Amino acid sequence: MRETRTPGVRTASRLSRLTAVLALGASVLLSTPGAGRAAEDPLPDIPDYQAALDAVKSTAALNAVCRFLAAPVPQGGSETPQTIPDKAEPCEGMPTFTIKDPLALNEITPGFVAGTSPPVAVEAVRLSYLVSSLSVTINNRQATVILAPTQGGGWHLAAVREGDSDAAYAAKAGVGSLVFSEPQIRGWYELRLLTVKPLNDQAREALGGQSSVSLSEYQKLVKARYADKLPGSDYDTRGMSSGYGTAREPGDATSSAPLLIGGSGTALALAGGAVLLFRRRRATTG
């Protein structure tokens, strides 16, 4: 059985953390009269948030999650997709569950990585996707629903992925801070003003064990790691850039290709009318 829910009024958890950090940063960095007024402005919602709510509360999203959880987890490191048999009622026999309201998944920008953008929040981080986890664990499994931006506005269901770590980290954002991902290594960080703090082991290792670094110091680190591996680089054109591609711009056209966020894991990819399940190999720096 499926449980439906009328979307309620979202509070601060649905708000764009990027503007909060930017506003606070502006009050510190700018000394012109009236500069601090930005910090008093109300925070905007995630763009087209109602469309995102409609997407995660839709029958299509519930059915996609049910198909994902009904299939056995692929074993091994193959990227060969496994077709999931379709059923007229994919959620039949499943425990009752809902999909939580979407949260922002922010990622570092190509310009920040390349060093062509200044180390300020609005240039360093952008909203790439929305993620939602399930209200309950089903058969000892959790799942994340991933929404991608649709050309012309709105959001669409892009994939379902094993586990709920993306949503768990995204939920750590608070007023005056934002959480973002370095997807190439599955690193998660908190940005408060101009200070970057690691939130998981991958991020701590990437910062050399430091408890925090400045945003400018962090830019130097990611530039050293990835600047010569961005799309269009020699590294990329030689076909060695697995794991280093950057997210699509939020306004990019909807693609029928499977969408996966960086890192290893099992995911259901929505590719046209087909529903495919596969395990992604861990990206290498080759």
Short mmCIF file of C-alpha atoms in Angstrom, two decimals:
data_model
loop_
_atom_site.label_atom_id
_atom_site.label_comp_id
_atom_site.label_asym_id
_atom_site.label_seq_id
_atom_site.Cartn_x
_atom_site.Cartn_y
_atom_site.Cartn_z
CA MET A 1 0.00 0.00 0.00
CA ARG A 2 1.10 3.55 -0.60
CA GLU A 3 0.49 6.48 1.63
CA THR A 4 -0.02 9.87 0.05
CA ARG A 5 0.46 13.18 1.76
CA THR A 6 -0.55 16.73 0.97
CA PRO A 7 2.58 18.89 0.76
CA GLY A 8 2.75 21.21 3.75
CA VAL A 9 4.36 24.55 4.16
CA ARG A 10 8.11 24.16 4.09
CA THR A 11 10.27 25.88 6.72
CA ALA A 12 13.97 26.70 6.78
CA SER A 13 14.99 23.18 5.73
CA ARG A 14 13.64 23.86 2.24
CA LEU A 15 15.31 27.24 1.89
CA SER A 16 18.33 27.99 -0.24
CA ARG A 17 21.37 27.91 2.06
CA LEU A 18 23.51 29.47 -0.61
CA THR A 19 21.87 32.87 -0.27
CA ALA A 20 22.19 32.69 3.51
CA VAL A 21 25.94 32.17 3.32
CA LEU A 22 26.31 34.74 0.57
CA ALA A 23 24.41 37.32 2.56
CA LEU A 24 26.47 36.72 5.67
CA GLY A 25 29.66 36.76 3.63
CA ALA A 26 28.65 40.03 2.05
CA SER A 27 28.16 41.63 5.45
CA VAL A 28 31.71 40.66 6.36
CA LEU A 29 33.41 41.41 3.05
CA LEU A 30 31.70 44.64 2.06
CA SER A 31 32.08 47.90 3.91
CA THR A 32 29.90 50.13 1.74
CA PRO A 33 26.89 51.77 3.42
CA GLY A 34 23.89 49.49 3.48
CA ALA A 35 25.86 46.36 2.57
CA GLY A 36 24.59 44.55 5.64
CA ARG A 37 20.97 44.84 4.49
CA ALA A 38 21.43 41.69 2.39
CA ALA A 39 21.62 39.62 5.56
CA GLU A 40 18.16 40.87 6.59
CA ASP A 41 16.46 39.85 3.35
CA PRO A 42 14.23 36.77 3.51
CA LEU A 43 15.75 33.65 2.01
CA PRO A 44 14.26 32.48 -1.28
CA ASP A 45 12.87 29.00 -1.79
CA ILE A 46 14.58 26.43 -3.97
CA PRO A 47 13.48 27.43 -7.48
CA ASP A 48 10.17 25.85 -8.55
CA TYR A 49 9.94 24.00 -5.25
CA GLN A 50 6.30 23.10 -5.77
CA ALA A 51 7.29 21.23 -8.92
CA ALA A 52 9.87 19.34 -6.88
CA LEU A 53 7.26 18.44 -4.27
CA ASP A 54 4.89 17.29 -6.98
CA ALA A 55 7.64 15.11 -8.47
CA VAL A 56 8.55 13.30 -5.26
CA LYS A 57 4.92 12.85 -4.19
CA SER A 58 3.89 11.51 -7.60
CA THR A 59 2.81 7.98 -8.34
CA ALA A 60 5.71 7.73 -10.79
CA ALA A 61 8.24 8.39 -8.03
CA LEU A 62 6.61 5.91 -5.64
CA ASN A 63 6.51 3.26 -8.34
CA ALA A 64 10.16 3.89 -9.26
CA VAL A 65 11.21 3.41 -5.62
CA CYS A 66 9.13 0.23 -5.34
CA ARG A 67 10.69 -1.23 -8.50
CA PHE A 68 14.13 -0.34 -7.19
CA LEU A 69 13.58 -1.96 -3.80
CA ALA A 70 11.93 -5.04 -5.29
CA ALA A 71 15.03 -5.88 -7.32
CA PRO A 72 18.06 -7.57 -5.78
CA VAL A 73 21.14 -5.41 -5.40
CA PRO A 74 23.56 -6.12 -8.28
CA GLN A 75 26.82 -7.64 -7.12
CA GLY A 76 30.33 -6.93 -8.36
CA GLY A 77 31.68 -3.91 -10.20
CA SER A 78 29.97 -4.24 -13.55
CA GLU A 79 28.18 -1.29 -15.10
CA THR A 80 26.15 -3.62 -17.30
CA PRO A 81 22.55 -2.65 -16.59
CA GLN A 82 19.98 -5.11 -15.33
CA THR A 83 16.45 -4.57 -16.60
CA ILE A 84 13.84 -4.55 -13.83
CA PRO A 85 10.64 -6.40 -14.73
CA ASP A 86 7.72 -4.01 -14.74
CA LYS A 87 4.52 -4.77 -12.81
CA ALA A 88 1.11 -3.21 -13.09
CA GLU A 89 1.25 -2.40 -9.34
CA PRO A 90 4.96 -2.02 -8.45
CA CYS A 91 4.21 -1.18 -4.79
CA GLU A 92 1.90 -4.14 -4.19
CA GLY A 93 3.06 -5.97 -1.06
CA MET A 94 5.48 -3.18 -0.06
CA PRO A 95 5.29 -1.61 3.40
CA THR A 96 3.66 1.81 3.51
CA PHE A 97 6.14 4.64 2.97
CA THR A 98 6.38 8.22 1.80
CA ILE A 99 9.18 10.14 0.15
CA LYS A 100 10.43 13.05 2.22
CA ASP A 101 10.47 16.62 0.96
CA PRO A 102 13.45 17.39 -1.33
CA LEU A 103 16.67 18.97 -0.11
CA ALA A 104 19.28 20.89 -2.06
CA LEU A 105 22.35 19.05 -3.28
CA ASN A 106 25.00 21.68 -3.91
CA GLU A 107 28.25 20.97 -5.74
CA ILE A 108 31.46 22.83 -6.50
CA THR A 109 31.41 24.67 -9.84
CA PRO A 110 33.74 24.15 -12.81
CA GLY A 111 34.89 27.77 -12.62
CA PHE A 112 35.83 27.39 -8.97
CA VAL A 113 37.74 24.18 -9.74
CA ALA A 114 39.52 25.78 -12.70
CA GLY A 115 40.49 28.79 -10.60
CA THR A 116 38.78 31.22 -12.96
CA SER A 117 36.10 32.16 -10.41
CA PRO A 118 36.86 33.97 -7.14
CA PRO A 119 36.63 32.05 -3.84
CA VAL A 120 33.23 33.36 -2.77
CA ALA A 121 30.17 31.27 -2.05
CA VAL A 122 28.09 32.30 -5.04
CA GLU A 123 30.93 31.39 -7.42
CA ALA A 124 32.19 28.30 -5.59
CA VAL A 125 28.97 26.33 -5.14
CA ARG A 126 25.80 25.82 -7.13
CA LEU A 127 22.55 23.94 -6.75
CA SER A 128 22.81 20.87 -8.97
CA TYR A 129 20.12 18.41 -7.86
CA LEU A 130 17.49 17.79 -5.23
CA VAL A 131 17.52 14.64 -3.09
CA SER A 132 14.84 12.95 -1.00
CA SER A 133 15.08 9.90 1.23
CA LEU A 134 12.29 7.60 2.41
CA SER A 135 10.23 8.00 5.56
CA VAL A 136 11.08 4.45 6.67
CA THR A 137 13.61 1.70 5.99
CA ILE A 138 12.13 -1.00 3.79
CA ASN A 139 13.50 -4.55 3.99
CA ASN A 140 16.61 -3.13 5.70
CA ARG A 141 17.24 -0.80 2.78
CA GLN A 142 17.03 2.93 2.25
CA ALA A 143 16.85 4.79 -1.03
CA THR A 144 17.36 8.30 -2.35
CA VAL A 145 15.19 9.87 -5.01
CA ILE A 146 17.16 12.26 -7.22
CA LEU A 147 15.52 15.16 -9.05
CA ALA A 148 17.23 17.01 -11.88
CA PRO A 149 16.30 20.46 -13.22
CA THR A 150 14.12 20.60 -16.30
CA GLN A 151 14.78 23.00 -19.13
CA GLY A 152 12.45 25.96 -18.85
CA GLY A 153 11.87 25.46 -15.12
CA GLY A 154 10.76 22.77 -12.74
CA TRP A 155 12.23 19.44 -11.70
CA HIS A 156 11.88 15.87 -12.90
CA LEU A 157 12.56 12.43 -11.50
CA ALA A 158 16.02 11.38 -12.69
CA ALA A 159 17.10 8.36 -10.66
CA VAL A 160 16.71 6.31 -7.50
CA ARG A 161 19.83 5.37 -5.62
CA GLU A 162 20.77 2.97 -2.83
CA GLY A 163 21.18 4.49 0.65
CA ASP A 164 20.32 7.89 2.08
CA SER A 165 23.71 9.51 2.68
CA ASP A 166 23.12 12.31 0.15
CA ALA A 167 19.94 13.42 1.90
CA ALA A 168 21.48 12.93 5.36
CA TYR A 169 24.36 15.27 4.56
CA ALA A 170 22.15 17.78 2.73
CA ALA A 171 20.00 18.00 5.87
CA LYS A 172 22.98 19.20 7.93
CA ALA A 173 22.73 22.68 6.40
CA GLY A 174 21.61 25.31 8.87
CA VAL A 175 20.78 28.99 8.87
CA GLY A 176 23.93 30.82 7.83
CA SER A 177 25.62 27.75 6.36
CA LEU A 178 25.36 25.48 3.38
CA VAL A 179 26.43 21.92 2.74
CA PHE A 180 28.05 20.98 -0.54
CA SER A 181 29.60 17.98 -2.21
CA GLU A 182 32.90 17.38 -3.94
CA PRO A 183 31.34 14.61 -6.04
CA GLN A 184 34.59 13.30 -7.49
CA ILE A 185 35.53 11.81 -4.11
CA ARG A 186 32.10 11.74 -2.43
CA GLY A 187 33.39 14.37 -0.02
CA TRP A 188 30.89 16.47 1.97
CA TYR A 189 31.62 19.86 3.49
CA GLU A 190 29.94 22.69 5.37
CA LEU A 191 30.58 26.25 4.22
CA ARG A 192 30.05 28.99 6.80
CA LEU A 193 31.09 32.46 5.72
CA LEU A 194 34.47 31.72 4.11
CA THR A 195 35.36 28.62 6.14
CA VAL A 196 35.11 25.07 4.79
CA LYS A 197 34.71 22.21 7.28
CA PRO A 198 34.78 18.50 6.37
CA LEU A 199 31.75 16.38 7.24
CA ASN A 200 32.95 12.89 6.32
CA ASP A 201 36.14 10.85 6.12
CA GLN A 202 36.64 11.50 2.41
CA ALA A 203 36.48 15.24 2.98
CA ARG A 204 38.82 15.10 5.99
CA GLU A 205 41.35 13.12 3.97
CA ALA A 206 41.03 15.60 1.09
CA LEU A 207 41.88 18.44 3.50
CA GLY A 208 44.91 16.60 4.79
CA GLY A 209 43.30 15.96 8.17
CA GLN A 210 42.68 19.64 8.91
CA SER A 211 39.53 20.52 10.84
CA SER A 212 38.84 23.44 8.51
CA VAL A 213 40.37 25.54 5.75
CA SER A 214 39.51 28.86 4.17
CA LEU A 215 37.51 28.81 0.95
CA SER A 216 40.52 30.15 -0.93
CA GLU A 217 42.71 27.35 0.46
CA TYR A 218 40.07 24.81 -0.50
CA GLN A 219 40.01 26.23 -4.04
CA LYS A 220 43.76 25.67 -4.33
CA LEU A 221 43.28 22.04 -3.30
CA VAL A 222 40.53 21.23 -5.79
CA LYS A 223 42.31 23.15 -8.54
CA ALA A 224 45.37 20.97 -8.00
CA ARG A 225 43.21 17.84 -8.05
CA TYR A 226 40.93 18.52 -11.00
CA ALA A 227 41.75 21.64 -13.03
CA ASP A 228 43.63 19.67 -15.68
CA LYS A 229 40.89 17.02 -15.79
CA LEU A 230 37.82 19.12 -16.52
CA PRO A 231 35.69 18.48 -19.62
CA GLY A 232 37.60 19.58 -22.72
CA SER A 233 41.00 19.01 -21.14
CA ASP A 234 43.58 16.67 -22.64
CA TYR A 235 42.83 14.28 -19.79
CA ASP A 236 39.17 14.31 -20.77
CA THR A 237 39.68 14.01 -24.53
CA ARG A 238 41.88 10.96 -24.01
CA GLY A 239 38.93 9.26 -22.34
CA MET A 240 40.41 9.13 -18.83
CA SER A 241 37.99 11.42 -17.00
CA SER A 242 35.75 8.88 -15.30
CA GLY A 243 34.57 10.48 -12.10
CA TYR A 244 35.72 13.99 -12.97
CA GLY A 245 32.84 15.27 -15.04
CA THR A 246 30.96 18.20 -13.56
CA ALA A 247 27.21 18.38 -13.05
CA ARG A 248 25.01 19.82 -15.76
CA GLU A 249 23.92 23.40 -15.45
CA PRO A 250 20.56 23.63 -13.65
CA GLY A 251 18.97 24.99 -16.83
CA ASP A 252 20.25 22.25 -19.13
CA ALA A 253 17.82 20.25 -21.22
CA THR A 254 16.34 17.05 -19.89
CA SER A 255 18.40 14.10 -21.04
CA SER A 256 17.23 10.55 -21.61
CA ALA A 257 20.61 9.22 -20.51
CA PRO A 258 20.88 7.66 -17.05
CA LEU A 259 21.78 10.25 -14.43
CA LEU A 260 24.03 9.33 -11.53
CA ILE A 261 25.77 11.53 -9.02
CA GLY A 262 29.50 10.86 -8.61
CA GLY A 263 30.80 7.93 -6.61
CA SER A 264 30.04 4.24 -6.39
CA GLY A 265 26.67 2.78 -5.56
CA THR A 266 23.63 1.03 -6.88
CA ALA A 267 21.05 3.07 -8.74
CA LEU A 268 17.93 2.80 -10.78
CA ALA A 269 18.39 4.92 -13.85
CA LEU A 270 15.41 6.28 -15.72
CA ALA A 271 16.41 6.13 -19.37
CA GLY A 272 13.50 6.90 -21.62
CA GLY A 273 10.90 4.23 -20.99
CA ALA A 274 13.37 1.65 -19.70
CA VAL A 275 14.10 1.06 -16.03
CA LEU A 276 17.63 -0.18 -15.43
CA LEU A 277 19.47 -1.21 -12.28
CA PHE A 278 23.24 -1.29 -12.11
CA ARG A 279 26.19 -0.89 -9.78
CA ARG A 280 28.63 1.84 -10.69
CA ARG A 281 32.35 1.22 -10.37
CA ARG A 282 34.31 3.48 -8.07
CA ALA A 283 35.82 6.35 -10.02
CA THR A 284 39.59 6.37 -10.38
CA THR A 285 42.05 9.17 -10.89
CA GLY A 286 43.96 7.11 -13.49
#
